[in-house]
Short mmCIF file of C-alpha atoms and ligand atoms in Angstrom, two decimals:
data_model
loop_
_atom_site.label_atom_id
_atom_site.label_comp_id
_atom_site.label_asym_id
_atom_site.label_seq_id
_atom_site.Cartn_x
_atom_site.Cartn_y
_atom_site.Cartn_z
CA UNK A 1 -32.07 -12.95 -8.30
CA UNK A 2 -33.42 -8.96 -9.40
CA UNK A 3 -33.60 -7.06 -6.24
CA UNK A 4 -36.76 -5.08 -6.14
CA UNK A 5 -36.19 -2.17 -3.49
CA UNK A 6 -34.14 -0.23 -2.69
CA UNK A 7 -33.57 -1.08 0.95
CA UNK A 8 -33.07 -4.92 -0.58
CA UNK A 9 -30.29 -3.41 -2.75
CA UNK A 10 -28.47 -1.30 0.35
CA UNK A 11 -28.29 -4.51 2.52
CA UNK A 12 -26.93 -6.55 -0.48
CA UNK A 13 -23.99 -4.03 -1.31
CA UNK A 14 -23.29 -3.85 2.19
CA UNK A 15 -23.14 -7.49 3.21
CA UNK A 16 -21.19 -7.99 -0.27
CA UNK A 17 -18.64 -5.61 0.38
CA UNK A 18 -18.48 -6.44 3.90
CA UNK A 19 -17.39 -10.36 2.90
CA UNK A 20 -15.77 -10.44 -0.37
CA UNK A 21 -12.11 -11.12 0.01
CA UNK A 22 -9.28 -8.76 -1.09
CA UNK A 23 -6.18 -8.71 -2.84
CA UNK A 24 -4.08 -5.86 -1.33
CA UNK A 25 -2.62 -4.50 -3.99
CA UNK A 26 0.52 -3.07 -1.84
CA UNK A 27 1.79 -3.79 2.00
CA UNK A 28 4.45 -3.66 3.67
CA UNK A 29 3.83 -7.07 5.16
CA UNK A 30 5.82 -10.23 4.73
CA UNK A 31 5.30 -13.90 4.37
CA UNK A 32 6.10 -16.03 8.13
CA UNK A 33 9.35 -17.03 5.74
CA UNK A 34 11.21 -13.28 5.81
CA UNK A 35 11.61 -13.52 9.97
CA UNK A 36 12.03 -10.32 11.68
CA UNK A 37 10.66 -8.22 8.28
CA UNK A 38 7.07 -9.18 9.35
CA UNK A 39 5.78 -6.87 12.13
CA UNK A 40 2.65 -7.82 14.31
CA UNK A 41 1.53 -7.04 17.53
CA UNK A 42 0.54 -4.31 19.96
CA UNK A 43 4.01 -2.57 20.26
CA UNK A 44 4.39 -2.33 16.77
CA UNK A 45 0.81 -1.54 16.43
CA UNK A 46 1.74 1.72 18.37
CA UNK A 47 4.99 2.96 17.34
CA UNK A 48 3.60 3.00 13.77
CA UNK A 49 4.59 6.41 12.67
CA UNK A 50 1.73 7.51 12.26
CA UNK A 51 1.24 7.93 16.11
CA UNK A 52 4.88 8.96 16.38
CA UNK A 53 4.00 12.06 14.77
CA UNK A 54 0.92 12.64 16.52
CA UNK A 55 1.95 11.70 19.99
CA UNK A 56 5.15 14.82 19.04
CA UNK A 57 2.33 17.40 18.76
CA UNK A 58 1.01 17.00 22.47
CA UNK A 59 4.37 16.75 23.51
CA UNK A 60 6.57 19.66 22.67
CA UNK A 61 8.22 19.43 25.55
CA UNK A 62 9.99 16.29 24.63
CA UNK A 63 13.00 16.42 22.88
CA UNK A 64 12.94 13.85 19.62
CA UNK A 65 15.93 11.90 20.74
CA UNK A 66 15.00 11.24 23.96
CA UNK A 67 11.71 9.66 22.15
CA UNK A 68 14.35 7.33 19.96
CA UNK A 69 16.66 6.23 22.44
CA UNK A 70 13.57 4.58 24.29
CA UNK A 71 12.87 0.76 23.88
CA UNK A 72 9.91 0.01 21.55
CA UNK A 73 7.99 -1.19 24.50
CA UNK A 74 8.62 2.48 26.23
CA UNK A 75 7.87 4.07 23.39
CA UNK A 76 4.35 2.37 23.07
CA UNK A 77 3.71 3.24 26.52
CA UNK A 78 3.93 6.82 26.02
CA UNK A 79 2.40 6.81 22.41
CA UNK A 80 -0.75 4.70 24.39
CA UNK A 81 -0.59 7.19 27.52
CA UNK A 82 -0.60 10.50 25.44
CA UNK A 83 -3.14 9.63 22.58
CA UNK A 84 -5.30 6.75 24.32
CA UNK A 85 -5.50 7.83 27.91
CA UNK A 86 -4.97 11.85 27.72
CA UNK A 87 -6.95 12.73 24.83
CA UNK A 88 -9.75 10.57 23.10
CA UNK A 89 -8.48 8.34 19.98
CA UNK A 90 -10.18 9.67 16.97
CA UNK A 91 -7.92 10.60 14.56
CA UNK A 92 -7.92 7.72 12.05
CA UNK A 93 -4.40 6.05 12.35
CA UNK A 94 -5.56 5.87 16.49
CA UNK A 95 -9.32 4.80 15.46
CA UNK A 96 -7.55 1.94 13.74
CA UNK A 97 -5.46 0.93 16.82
CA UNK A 98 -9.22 0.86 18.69
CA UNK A 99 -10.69 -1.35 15.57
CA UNK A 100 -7.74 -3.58 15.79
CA UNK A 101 -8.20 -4.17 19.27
CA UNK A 102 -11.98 -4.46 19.04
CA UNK A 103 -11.60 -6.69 16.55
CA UNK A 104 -9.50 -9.21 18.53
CA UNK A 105 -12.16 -9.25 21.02
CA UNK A 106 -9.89 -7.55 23.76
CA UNK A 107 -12.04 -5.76 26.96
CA UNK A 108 -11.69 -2.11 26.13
CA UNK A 109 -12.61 -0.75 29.23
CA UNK A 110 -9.98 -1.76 30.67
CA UNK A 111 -7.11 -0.31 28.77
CA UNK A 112 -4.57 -2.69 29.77
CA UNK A 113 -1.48 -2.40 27.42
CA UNK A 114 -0.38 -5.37 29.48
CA UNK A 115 -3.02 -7.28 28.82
CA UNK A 116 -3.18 -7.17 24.98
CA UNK A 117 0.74 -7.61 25.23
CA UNK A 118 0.25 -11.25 26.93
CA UNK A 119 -2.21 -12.23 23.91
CA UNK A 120 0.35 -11.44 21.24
CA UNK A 121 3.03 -13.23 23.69
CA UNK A 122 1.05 -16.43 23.42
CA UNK A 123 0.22 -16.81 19.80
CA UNK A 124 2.84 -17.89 17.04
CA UNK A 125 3.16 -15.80 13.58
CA UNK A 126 1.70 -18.43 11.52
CA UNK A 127 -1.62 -18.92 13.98
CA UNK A 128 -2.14 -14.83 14.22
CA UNK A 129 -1.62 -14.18 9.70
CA UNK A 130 -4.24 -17.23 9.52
CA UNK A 131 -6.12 -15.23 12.05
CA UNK A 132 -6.14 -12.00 11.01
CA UNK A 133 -6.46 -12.51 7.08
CA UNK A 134 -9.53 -14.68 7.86
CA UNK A 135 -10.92 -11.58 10.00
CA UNK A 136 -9.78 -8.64 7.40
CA UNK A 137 -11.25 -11.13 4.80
CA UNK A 138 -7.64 -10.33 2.93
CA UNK A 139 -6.86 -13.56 0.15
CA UNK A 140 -3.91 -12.22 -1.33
CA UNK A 141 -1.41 -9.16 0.15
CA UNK A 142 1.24 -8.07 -2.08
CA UNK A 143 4.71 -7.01 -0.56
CA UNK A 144 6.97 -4.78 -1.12
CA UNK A 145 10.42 -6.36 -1.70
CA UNK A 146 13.97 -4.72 -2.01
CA UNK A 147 16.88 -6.05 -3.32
CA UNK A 148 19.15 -3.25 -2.34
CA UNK A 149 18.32 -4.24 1.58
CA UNK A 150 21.10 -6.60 3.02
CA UNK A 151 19.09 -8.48 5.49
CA UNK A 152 16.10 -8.72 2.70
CA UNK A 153 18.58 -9.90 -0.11
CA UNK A 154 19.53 -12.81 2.69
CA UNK A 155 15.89 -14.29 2.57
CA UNK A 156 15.68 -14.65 -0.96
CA UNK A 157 19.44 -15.80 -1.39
CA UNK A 158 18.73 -18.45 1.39
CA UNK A 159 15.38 -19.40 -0.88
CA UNK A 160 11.92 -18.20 0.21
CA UNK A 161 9.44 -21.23 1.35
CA UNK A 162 6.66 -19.95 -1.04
CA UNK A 163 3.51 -18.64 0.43
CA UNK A 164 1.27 -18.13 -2.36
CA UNK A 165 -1.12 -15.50 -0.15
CA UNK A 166 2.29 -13.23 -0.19
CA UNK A 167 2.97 -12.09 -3.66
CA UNK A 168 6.27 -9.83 -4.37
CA UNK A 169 6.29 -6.35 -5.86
CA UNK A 170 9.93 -5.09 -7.26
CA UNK A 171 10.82 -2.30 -5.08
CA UNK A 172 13.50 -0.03 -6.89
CA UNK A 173 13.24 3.02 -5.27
CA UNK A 174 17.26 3.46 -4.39
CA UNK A 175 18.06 2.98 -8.52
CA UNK A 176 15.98 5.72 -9.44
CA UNK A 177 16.56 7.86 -6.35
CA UNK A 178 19.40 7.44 -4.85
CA UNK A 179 22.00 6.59 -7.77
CA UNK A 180 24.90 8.36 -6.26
CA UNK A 181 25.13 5.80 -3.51
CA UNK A 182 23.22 2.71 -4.52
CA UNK A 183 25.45 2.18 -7.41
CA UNK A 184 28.33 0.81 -5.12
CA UNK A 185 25.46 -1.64 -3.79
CA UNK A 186 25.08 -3.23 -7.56
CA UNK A 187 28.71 -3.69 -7.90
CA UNK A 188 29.06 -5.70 -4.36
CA UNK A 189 26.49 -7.72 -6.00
CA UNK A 190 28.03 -8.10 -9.11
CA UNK A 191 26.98 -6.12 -11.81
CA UNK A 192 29.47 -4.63 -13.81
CA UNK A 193 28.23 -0.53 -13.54
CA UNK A 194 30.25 3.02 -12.97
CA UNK A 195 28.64 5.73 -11.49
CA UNK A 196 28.62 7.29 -14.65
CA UNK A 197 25.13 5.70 -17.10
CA UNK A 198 27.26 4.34 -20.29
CA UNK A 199 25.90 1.81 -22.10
CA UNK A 200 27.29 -1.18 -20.24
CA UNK A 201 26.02 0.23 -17.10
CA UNK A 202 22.74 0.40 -18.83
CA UNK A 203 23.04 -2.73 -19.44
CA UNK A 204 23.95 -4.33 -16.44
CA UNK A 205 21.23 -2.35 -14.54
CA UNK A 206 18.93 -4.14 -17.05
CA UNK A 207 20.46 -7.46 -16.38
CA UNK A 208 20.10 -6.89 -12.00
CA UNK A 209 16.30 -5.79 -12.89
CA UNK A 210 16.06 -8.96 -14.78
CA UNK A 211 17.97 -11.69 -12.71
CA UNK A 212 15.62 -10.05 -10.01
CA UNK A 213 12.38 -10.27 -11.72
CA UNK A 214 12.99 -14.32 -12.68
CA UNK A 215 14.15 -14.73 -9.19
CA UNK A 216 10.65 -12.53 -7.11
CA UNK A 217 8.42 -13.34 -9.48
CA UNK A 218 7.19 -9.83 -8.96
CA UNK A 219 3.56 -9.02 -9.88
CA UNK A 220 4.88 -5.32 -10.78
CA UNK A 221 7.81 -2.91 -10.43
CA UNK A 222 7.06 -0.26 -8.34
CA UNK A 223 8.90 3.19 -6.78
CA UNK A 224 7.90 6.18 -4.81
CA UNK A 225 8.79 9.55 -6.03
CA UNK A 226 9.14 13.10 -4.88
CA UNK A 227 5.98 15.60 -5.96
CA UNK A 228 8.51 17.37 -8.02
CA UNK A 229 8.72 14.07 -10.17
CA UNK A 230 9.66 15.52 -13.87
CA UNK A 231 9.33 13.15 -17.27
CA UNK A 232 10.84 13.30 -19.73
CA UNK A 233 13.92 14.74 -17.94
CA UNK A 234 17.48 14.72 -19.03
CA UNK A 235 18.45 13.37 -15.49
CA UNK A 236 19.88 9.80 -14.28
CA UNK A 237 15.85 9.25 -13.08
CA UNK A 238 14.99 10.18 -16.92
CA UNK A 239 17.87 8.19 -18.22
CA UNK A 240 16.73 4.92 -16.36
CA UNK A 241 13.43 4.75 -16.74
CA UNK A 242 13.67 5.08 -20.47
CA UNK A 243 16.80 2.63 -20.86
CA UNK A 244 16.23 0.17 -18.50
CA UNK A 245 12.89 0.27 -16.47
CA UNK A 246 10.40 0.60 -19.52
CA UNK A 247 11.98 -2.31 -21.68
CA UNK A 248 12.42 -4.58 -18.92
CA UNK A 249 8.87 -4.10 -17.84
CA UNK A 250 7.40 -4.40 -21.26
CA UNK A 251 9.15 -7.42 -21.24
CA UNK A 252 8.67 -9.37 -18.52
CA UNK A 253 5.05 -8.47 -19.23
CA UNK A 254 4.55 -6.56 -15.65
CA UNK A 255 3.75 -3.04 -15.08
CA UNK A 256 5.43 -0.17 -13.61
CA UNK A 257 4.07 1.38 -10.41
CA UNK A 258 4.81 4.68 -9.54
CA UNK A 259 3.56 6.13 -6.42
CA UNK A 260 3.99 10.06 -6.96
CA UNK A 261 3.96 12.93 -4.63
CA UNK A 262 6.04 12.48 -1.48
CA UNK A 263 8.29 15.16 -0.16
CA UNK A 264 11.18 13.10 2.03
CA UNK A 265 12.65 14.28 5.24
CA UNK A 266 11.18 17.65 5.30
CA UNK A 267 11.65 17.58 9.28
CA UNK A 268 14.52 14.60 9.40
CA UNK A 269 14.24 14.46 13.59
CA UNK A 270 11.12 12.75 13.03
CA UNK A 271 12.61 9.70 11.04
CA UNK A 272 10.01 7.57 9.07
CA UNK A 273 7.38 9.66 10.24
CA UNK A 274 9.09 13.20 8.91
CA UNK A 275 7.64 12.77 5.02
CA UNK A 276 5.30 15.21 3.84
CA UNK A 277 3.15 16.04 0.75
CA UNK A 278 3.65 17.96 -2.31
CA UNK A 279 1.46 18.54 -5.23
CA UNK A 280 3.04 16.91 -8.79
CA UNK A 281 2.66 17.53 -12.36
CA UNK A 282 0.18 15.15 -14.18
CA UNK A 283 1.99 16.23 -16.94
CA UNK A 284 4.74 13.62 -15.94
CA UNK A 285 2.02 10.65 -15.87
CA UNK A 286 0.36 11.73 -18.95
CA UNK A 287 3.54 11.78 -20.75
CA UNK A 288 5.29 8.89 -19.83
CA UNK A 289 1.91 6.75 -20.27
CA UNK A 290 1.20 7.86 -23.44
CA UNK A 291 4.73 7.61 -25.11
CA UNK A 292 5.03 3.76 -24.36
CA UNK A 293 1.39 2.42 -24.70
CA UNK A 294 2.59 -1.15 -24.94
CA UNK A 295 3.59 -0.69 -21.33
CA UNK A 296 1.37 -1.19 -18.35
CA UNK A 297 1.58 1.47 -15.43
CA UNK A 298 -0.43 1.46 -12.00
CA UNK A 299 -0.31 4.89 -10.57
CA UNK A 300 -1.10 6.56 -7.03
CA UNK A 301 -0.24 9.97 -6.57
CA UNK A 302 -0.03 11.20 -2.88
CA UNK A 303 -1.64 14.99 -2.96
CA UNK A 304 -5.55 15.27 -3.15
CA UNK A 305 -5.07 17.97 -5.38
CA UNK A 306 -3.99 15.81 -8.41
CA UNK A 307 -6.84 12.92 -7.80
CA UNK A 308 -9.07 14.08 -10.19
CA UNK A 309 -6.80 14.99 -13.09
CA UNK A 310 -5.56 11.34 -12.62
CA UNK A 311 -8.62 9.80 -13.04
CA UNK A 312 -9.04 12.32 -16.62
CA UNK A 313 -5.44 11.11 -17.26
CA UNK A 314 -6.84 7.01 -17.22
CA UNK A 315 -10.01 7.91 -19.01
CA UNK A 316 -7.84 8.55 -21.82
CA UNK A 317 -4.66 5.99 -21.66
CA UNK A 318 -5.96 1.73 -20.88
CA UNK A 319 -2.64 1.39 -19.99
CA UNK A 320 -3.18 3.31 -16.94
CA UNK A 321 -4.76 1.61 -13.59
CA UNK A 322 -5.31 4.10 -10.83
CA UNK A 323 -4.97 2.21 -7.19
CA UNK A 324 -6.39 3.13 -3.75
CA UNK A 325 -5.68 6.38 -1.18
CA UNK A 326 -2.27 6.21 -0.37
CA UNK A 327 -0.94 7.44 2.91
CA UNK A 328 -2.29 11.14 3.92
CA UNK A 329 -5.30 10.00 1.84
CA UNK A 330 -6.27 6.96 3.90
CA UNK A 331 -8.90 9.52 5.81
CA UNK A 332 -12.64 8.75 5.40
CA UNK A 333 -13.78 11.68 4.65
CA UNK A 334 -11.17 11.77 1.39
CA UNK A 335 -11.58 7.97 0.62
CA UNK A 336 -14.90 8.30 0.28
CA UNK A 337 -15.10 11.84 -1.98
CA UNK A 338 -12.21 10.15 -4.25
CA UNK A 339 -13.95 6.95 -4.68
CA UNK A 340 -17.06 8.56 -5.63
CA UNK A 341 -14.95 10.84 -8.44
CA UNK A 342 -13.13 7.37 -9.40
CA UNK A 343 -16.57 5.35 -9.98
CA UNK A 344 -18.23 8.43 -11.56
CA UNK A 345 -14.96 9.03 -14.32
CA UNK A 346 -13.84 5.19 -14.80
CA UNK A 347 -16.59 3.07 -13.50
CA UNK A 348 -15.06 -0.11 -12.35
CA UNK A 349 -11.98 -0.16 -13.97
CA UNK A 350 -10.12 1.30 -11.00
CA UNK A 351 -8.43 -0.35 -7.90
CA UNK A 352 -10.21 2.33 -5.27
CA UNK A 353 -7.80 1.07 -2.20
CA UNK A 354 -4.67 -0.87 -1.14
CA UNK A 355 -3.54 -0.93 2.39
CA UNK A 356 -0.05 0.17 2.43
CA UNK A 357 -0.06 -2.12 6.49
CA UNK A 358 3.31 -1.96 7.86
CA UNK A 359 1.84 -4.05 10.51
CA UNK A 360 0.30 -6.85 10.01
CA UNK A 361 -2.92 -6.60 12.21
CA UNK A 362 -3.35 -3.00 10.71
CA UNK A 363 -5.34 -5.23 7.77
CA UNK A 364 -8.16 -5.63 10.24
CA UNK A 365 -8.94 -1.90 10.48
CA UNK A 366 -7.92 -0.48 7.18
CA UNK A 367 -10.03 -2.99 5.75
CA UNK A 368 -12.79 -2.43 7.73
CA UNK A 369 -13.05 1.20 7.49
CA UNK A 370 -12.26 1.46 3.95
CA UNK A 371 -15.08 -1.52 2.81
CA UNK A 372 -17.69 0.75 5.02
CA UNK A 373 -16.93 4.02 2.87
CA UNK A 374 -16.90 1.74 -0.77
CA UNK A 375 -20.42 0.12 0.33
CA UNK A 376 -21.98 3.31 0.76
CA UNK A 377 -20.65 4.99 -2.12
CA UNK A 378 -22.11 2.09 -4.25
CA UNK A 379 -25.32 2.19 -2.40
CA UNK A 380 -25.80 5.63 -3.57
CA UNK A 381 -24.30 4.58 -7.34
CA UNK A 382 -26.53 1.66 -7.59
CA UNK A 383 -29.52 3.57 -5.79
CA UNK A 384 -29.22 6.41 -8.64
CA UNK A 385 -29.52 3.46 -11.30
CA UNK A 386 -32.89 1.98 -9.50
CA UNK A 387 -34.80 5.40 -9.28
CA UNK A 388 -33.82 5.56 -13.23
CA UNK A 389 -35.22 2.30 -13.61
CA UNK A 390 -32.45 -0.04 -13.98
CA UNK A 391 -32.58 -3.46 -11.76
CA UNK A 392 -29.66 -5.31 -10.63
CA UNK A 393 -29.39 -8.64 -10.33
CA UNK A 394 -27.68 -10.08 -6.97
CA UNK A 395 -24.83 -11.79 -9.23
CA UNK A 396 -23.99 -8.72 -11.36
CA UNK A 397 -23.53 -6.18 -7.77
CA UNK A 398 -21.55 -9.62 -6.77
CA UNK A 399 -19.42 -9.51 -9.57
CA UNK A 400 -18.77 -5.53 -9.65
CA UNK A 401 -17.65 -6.19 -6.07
CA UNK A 402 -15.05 -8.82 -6.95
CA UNK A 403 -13.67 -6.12 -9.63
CA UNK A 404 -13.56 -3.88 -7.02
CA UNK A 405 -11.62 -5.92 -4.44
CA UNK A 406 -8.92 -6.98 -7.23
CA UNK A 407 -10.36 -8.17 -9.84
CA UNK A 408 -9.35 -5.22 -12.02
CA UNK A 409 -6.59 -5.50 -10.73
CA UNK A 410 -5.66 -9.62 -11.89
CA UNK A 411 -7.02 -8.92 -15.25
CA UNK A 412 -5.01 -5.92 -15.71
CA UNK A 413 -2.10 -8.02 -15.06
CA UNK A 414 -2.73 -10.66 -17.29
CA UNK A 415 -2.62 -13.24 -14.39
CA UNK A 416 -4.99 -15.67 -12.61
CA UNK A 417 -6.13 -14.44 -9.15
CA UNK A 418 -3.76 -17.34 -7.61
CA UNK A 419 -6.42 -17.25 -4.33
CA UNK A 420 -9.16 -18.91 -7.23
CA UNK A 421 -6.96 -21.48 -9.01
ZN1 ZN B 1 3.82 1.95 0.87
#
């Protein structure tokens, strides 16, 4: 059907964004089948570090390890207490926690932690993923799975019972990091390597990426690296990406995923909530895309400074799929200026979000927040195409949706969207 108004065409986008289901292109969230590596509930909800980090700056007074020898539970309490009860909640990571909650259909007025803990005490894991992917609307979540993690490595020795809404992503991040050390962990399981990169070592690494990829299935290979990322680069990074990573990937037909920009540990006492931000060279993308063009790469990059070059850097290399506002970007007010520059320089062919949920109810509110900012961008795309004249029909705004919300991404992969077969 041709929509005829404009206030016909806002409502559409917005009810069609609002409903069509997602694949998250990268969580942290596990299937029921991993155990303890799937976090839900209020607790964890609230010592995300996200909060951690806030709840430090109204509390100078509190030295970190007294925060970290507290139990979770205590921790949550004071986390709740000094951003919930003390000051009001609108930063975004505590808006979530409120959208979360909302969303649940818990009595805010009350701001019982006690209450909201007795919910989560009474439902199963299996009941509350059913739950909350039917409310976030989320078909598919991909996870983020590391074999050089011993308790990890036990689930899929032990065989995974397949759930085919989790899909695995190849996490390699200690191989091309942290070879000084993780190089022990590929001898204990089996491979044949020195610390030093000769050929068989090479080669073995290639054979532990492989024996990996037949035994994940991963949908990509993916690592997080520092803003001072360099390529090409005579280092053991360099050295393994060009011997190993690119020709298994091309391979096994998947693509590489590099998530650029992060500066680790620059204040350690804050644990997993003591990474920063740095600015990277787009020289490094623009390189290493463009010298293996048979090879697929899905890149993020972590410093709002380098969003727009990216999006220049994919407008000239198809082997280049720019995903979603990762981390410090997962504001509104940023989501929504780099969408707009994403839609305006690639059109659809973009993935504009992903969740990165460490917690699995966080799918309700990053979800929910991010769908509101990607409807009203494309109400104001779409609404510059009707005053030049150009009518939509329902089905084609239908159809740019489902692109949107990983459609892009499926056919970039070469796979069926396994929620539609
Ligand atoms: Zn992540």
């Amino acid at each position: 059907m041709t929509i005829r108004t404009k206030e016909q065409l806002n409502d559409f986008v917005k009810e069609t964004v609002a409903h069509c289901p997602v694949t998250d292109i990268h969580t942290h969230l596990f299937a029921e089948s991993f155990g303890d590596l799937l976090l839900w509930g209020i607790d964890e909800l609230l010592t995300y570090h996200y909060l951690i980090a806030e709840t430090m700056r109204f509390r100078p007074d509190l030295p970190y390890e007294q925060f970290w020898s507290m139990t979770k539970q205590e921790q949550a309490d004071l986390i709740w207490q000094t951003l919930f009860i003390e000051h009001s909640p609108y930063s975004e990571a505590c808006r979530g926690v409120v959208t979360v909650l909302n969303r649940l259909g818990f009595d805010l007025s009350k701001r019982d932690l006690n209450e909201y803990r007795a919910y989560f005490r009474s439902v199963t894991a299996e009941e509350h993923i059913n739950r909350i992917m039917e409310l976030a609307k989320v078909k598919t979540v991909v996870m983020t799975n590391d074999p050089f993690d011993d308790y990890e490595r036990a689930q899929w020795d032990r065989g995974i019972r397949q759930d085919s809404r989790f899909q695995a992503a190849l996490r390699i991040d200690p191989l091309l990091n942290l070879w000084d050390t993780s190089w022990s962990k590929l001898k204990d399981q089996g491979y044949n390597v020195t610390e030093d990169l000769n050929e068989q070592t090479l080669a073995e690494i290639r054979r532990f990426l492989k024996d990996w990829i037949k035994r994940m299935d991963p949908l990509y290979m993916a690592v997080s690296l520092p803003s001072d990322f360099a390529y090409p680069e005579a280092s053991v990074r360099g050295t393994i990406i060009d011997e190993c990573i690119i020709p298994v990937t091309r391979e096994a037909g998947i693509p590489f995923a590099m998530m650029i920009g992060v500066k680790r540990k620059v204040n350690p006492a804050l644990r997993d909530a003591g990474d920063s931000v740095g600015k990277s060279d787009i020289g490094a993308v623009e390189r290493i895309v463009s010298r293996y063009p048979d090879n697929k790469f899905l890149v993020t990059m972590l410093s709002r400074e380098n969003q727009h070059e990216l999006a220049v850097t994919a407008r000239k290399n198809r082997n280049l799929l720019v995903f979603g506002c990762w981390w410090f970007l997962n504001n509104p007010s940023l989501i929504e200026e780099i969408t707009r520059m994403r839609l305006e320089l690639l059109g659809g062919s973009v993935i504009p979000q992903h969740s990165d949920c460490r917690i699995l109810d966080q799918l309700l509110y990053k979800w929910d927040h991010s769908r509101t900012i990607i409807a009203k961008v494309l109400c104001d795309k779409y609404g510059d195409l009707f005053d030049a004249g150009w009518r939509l029909e329902e089905d084609e705004i239908r159809r740019d949706v489902e692109d949107l919300s990983g459609g892009t991404f499926w056919k970039f992969l070469g796979r069926p969207d396994p929620a539609l077969s």
